[in-house]
XYZ file of N, CA, C and O in Angstrom:
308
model
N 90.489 100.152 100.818
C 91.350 99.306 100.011
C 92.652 99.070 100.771
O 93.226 99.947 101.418
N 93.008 97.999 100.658
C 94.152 97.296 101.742
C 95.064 96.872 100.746
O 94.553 96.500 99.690
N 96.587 96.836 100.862
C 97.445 97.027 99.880
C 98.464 95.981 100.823
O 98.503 96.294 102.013
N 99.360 94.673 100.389
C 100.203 94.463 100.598
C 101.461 93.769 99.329
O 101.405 93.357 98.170
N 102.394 93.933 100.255
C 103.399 92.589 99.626
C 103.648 91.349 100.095
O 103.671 90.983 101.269
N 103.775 90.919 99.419
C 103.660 89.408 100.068
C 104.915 89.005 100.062
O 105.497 89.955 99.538
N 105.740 88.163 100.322
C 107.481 87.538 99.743
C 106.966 86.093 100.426
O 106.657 85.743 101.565
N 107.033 85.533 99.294
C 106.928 83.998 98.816
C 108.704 83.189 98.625
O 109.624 83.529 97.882
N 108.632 82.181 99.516
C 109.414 80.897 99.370
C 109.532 80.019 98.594
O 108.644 79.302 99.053
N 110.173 79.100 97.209
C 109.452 78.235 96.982
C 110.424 77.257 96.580
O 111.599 77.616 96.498
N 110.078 75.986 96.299
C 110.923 74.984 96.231
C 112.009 75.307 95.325
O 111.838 76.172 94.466
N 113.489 74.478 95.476
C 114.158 74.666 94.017
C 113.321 75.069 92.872
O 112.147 74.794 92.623
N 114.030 75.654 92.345
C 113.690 75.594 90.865
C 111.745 76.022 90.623
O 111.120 75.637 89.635
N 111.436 76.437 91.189
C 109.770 76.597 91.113
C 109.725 78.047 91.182
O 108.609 78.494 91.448
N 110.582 78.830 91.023
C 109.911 80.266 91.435
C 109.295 80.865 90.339
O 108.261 81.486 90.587
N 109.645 80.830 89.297
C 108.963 81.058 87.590
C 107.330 80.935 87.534
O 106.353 81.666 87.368
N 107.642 79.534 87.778
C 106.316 78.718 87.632
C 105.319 79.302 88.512
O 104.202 79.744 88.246
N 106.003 79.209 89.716
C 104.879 80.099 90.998
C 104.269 81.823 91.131
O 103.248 82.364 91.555
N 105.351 82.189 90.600
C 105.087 84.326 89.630
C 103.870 83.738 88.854
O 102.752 83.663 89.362
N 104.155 83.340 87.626
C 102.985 82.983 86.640
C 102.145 82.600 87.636
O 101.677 83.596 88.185
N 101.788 81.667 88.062
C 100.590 80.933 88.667
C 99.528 82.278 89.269
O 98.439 82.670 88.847
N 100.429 82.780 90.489
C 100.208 83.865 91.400
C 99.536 85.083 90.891
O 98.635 85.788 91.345
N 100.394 85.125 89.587
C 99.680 86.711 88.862
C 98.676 86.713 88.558
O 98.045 87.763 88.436
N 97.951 85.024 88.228
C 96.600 85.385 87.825
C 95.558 85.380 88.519
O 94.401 85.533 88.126
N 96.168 85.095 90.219
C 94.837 85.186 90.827
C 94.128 85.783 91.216
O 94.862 86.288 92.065
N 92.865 86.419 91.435
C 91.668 87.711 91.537
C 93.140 88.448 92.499
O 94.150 87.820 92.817
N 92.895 89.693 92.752
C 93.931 90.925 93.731
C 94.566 91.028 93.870
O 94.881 91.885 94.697
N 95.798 90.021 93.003
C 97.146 90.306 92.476
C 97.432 91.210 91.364
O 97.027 91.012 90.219
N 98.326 92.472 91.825
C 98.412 93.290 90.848
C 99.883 93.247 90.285
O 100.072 94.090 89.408
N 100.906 92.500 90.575
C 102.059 92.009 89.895
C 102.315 90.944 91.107
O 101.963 90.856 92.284
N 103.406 89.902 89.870
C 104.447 89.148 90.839
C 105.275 89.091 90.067
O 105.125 89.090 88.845
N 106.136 89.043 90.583
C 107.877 89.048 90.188
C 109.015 88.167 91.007
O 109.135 88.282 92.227
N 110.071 87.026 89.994
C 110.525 86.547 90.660
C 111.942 87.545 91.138
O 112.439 88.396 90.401
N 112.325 87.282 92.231
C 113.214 88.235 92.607
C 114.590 86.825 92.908
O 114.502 85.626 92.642
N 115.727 87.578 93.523
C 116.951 86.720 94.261
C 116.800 87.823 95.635
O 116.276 88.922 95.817
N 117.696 86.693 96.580
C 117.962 87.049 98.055
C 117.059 85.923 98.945
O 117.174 84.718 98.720
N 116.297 86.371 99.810
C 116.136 85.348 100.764
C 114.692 84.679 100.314
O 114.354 83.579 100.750
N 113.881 85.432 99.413
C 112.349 85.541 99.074
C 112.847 85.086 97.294
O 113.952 85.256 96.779
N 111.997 84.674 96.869
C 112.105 83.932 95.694
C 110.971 84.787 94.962
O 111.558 85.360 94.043
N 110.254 84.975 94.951
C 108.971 85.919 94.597
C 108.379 87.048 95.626
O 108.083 87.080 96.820
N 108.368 87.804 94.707
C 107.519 89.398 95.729
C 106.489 89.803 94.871
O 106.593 90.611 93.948
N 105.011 88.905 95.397
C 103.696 89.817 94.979
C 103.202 91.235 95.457
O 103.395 91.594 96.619
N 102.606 91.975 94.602
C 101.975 93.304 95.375
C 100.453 92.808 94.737
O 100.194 92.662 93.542
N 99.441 92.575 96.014
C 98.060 92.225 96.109
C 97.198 92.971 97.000
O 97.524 93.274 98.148
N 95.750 93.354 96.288
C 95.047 94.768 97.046
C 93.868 93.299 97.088
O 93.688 92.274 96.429
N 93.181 94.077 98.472
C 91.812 93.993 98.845
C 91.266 95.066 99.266
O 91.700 96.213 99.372
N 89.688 94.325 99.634
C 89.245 95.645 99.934
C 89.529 95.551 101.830
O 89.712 96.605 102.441
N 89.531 94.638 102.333
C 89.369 94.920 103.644
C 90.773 93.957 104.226
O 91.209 93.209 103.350
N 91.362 93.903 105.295
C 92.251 93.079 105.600
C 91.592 92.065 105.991
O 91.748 91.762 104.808
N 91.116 91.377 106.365
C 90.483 89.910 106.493
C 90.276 89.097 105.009
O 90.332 87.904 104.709
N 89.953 90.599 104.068
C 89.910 89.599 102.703
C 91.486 89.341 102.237
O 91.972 88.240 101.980
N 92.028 90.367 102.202
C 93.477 89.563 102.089
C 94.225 88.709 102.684
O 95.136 88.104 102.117
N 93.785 88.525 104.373
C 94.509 87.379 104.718
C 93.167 86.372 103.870
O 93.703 85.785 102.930
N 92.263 86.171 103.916
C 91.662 84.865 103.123
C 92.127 84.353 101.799
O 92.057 83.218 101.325
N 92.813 85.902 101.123
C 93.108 85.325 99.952
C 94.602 85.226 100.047
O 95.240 84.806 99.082
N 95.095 85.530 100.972
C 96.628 84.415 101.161
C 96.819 83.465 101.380
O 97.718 82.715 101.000
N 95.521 83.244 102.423
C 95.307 81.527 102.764
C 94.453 80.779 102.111
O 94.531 79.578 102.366
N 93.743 81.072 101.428
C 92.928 80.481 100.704
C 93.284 79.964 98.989
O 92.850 78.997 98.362
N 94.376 81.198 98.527
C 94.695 80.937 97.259
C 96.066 80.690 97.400
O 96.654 79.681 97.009
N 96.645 81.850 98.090
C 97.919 82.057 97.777
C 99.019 81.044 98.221
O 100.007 80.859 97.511
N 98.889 80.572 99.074
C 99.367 79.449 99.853
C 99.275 78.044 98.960
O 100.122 77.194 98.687
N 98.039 78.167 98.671
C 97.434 76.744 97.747
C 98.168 75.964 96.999
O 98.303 74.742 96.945
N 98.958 77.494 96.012
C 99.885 77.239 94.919
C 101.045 75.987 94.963
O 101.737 76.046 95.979
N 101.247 75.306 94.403
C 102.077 74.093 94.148
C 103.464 74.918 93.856
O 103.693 75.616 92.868
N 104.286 74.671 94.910
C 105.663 74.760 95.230
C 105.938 76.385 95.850
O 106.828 77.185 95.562
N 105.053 76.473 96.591
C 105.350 77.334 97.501
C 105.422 76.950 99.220
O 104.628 76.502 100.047
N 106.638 77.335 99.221
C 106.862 76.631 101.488
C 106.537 77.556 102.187
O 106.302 77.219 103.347
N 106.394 78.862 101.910
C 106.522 80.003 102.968
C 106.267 81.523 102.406
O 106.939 81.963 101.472
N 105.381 82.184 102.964
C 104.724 83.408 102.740
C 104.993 84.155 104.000
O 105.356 83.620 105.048
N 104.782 85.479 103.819
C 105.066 86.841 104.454
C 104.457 87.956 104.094
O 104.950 88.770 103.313
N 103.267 88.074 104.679
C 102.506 89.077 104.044
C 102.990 90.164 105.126
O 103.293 90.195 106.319
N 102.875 91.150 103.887
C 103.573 92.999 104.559
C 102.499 93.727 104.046
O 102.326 93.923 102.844
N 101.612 94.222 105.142
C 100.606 95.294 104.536
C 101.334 96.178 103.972
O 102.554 96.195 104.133
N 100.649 97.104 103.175
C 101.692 98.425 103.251
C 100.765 99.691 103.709
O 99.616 99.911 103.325
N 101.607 100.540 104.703
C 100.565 101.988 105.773
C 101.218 103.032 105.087
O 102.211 103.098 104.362
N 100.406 103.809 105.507
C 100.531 105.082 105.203
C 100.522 106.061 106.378
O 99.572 106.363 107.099
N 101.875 106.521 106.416
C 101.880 107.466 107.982
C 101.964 108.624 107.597
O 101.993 109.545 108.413
């Protein structure tokens, strides 16, 4: 199981709209709109890292009024 955060960009005024959207998609386990440089910070599990980059690029990206993503695995040392 592969664990990251993501920090999402998104147009004026869209970051609300884009949390909601985001939370409901399959391996999102919260989103939250935040302030500072990132407008939203998802925490989303897969099982393997290839499935999470697919489902960043495949869903997460998709979303209407999002410019820019940053996926942060998270390790364990």
């Amino acid at each position: 199981m592969v664990q990251a955060y993501i920090l999402i960009q998104t147009e004026v005024g869209k970051a609300s709209t884009v949390a909601e959207t985001v939370s409901e998609l399959p391996g999102v386990i919260q989103a939250e709109d935040v302030t500072g440089p990132y407008d939203v910070i998802v925490r989303a599990r897969a099982d393997t890292v290839d499935e999470l980059g697919r489902m960043v690029v495949a869903r997460v990206q998709q979303v209407e009024g999002i410019t820019r993503t940053l996926t942060c695995p998270v390790v364990h040392l």
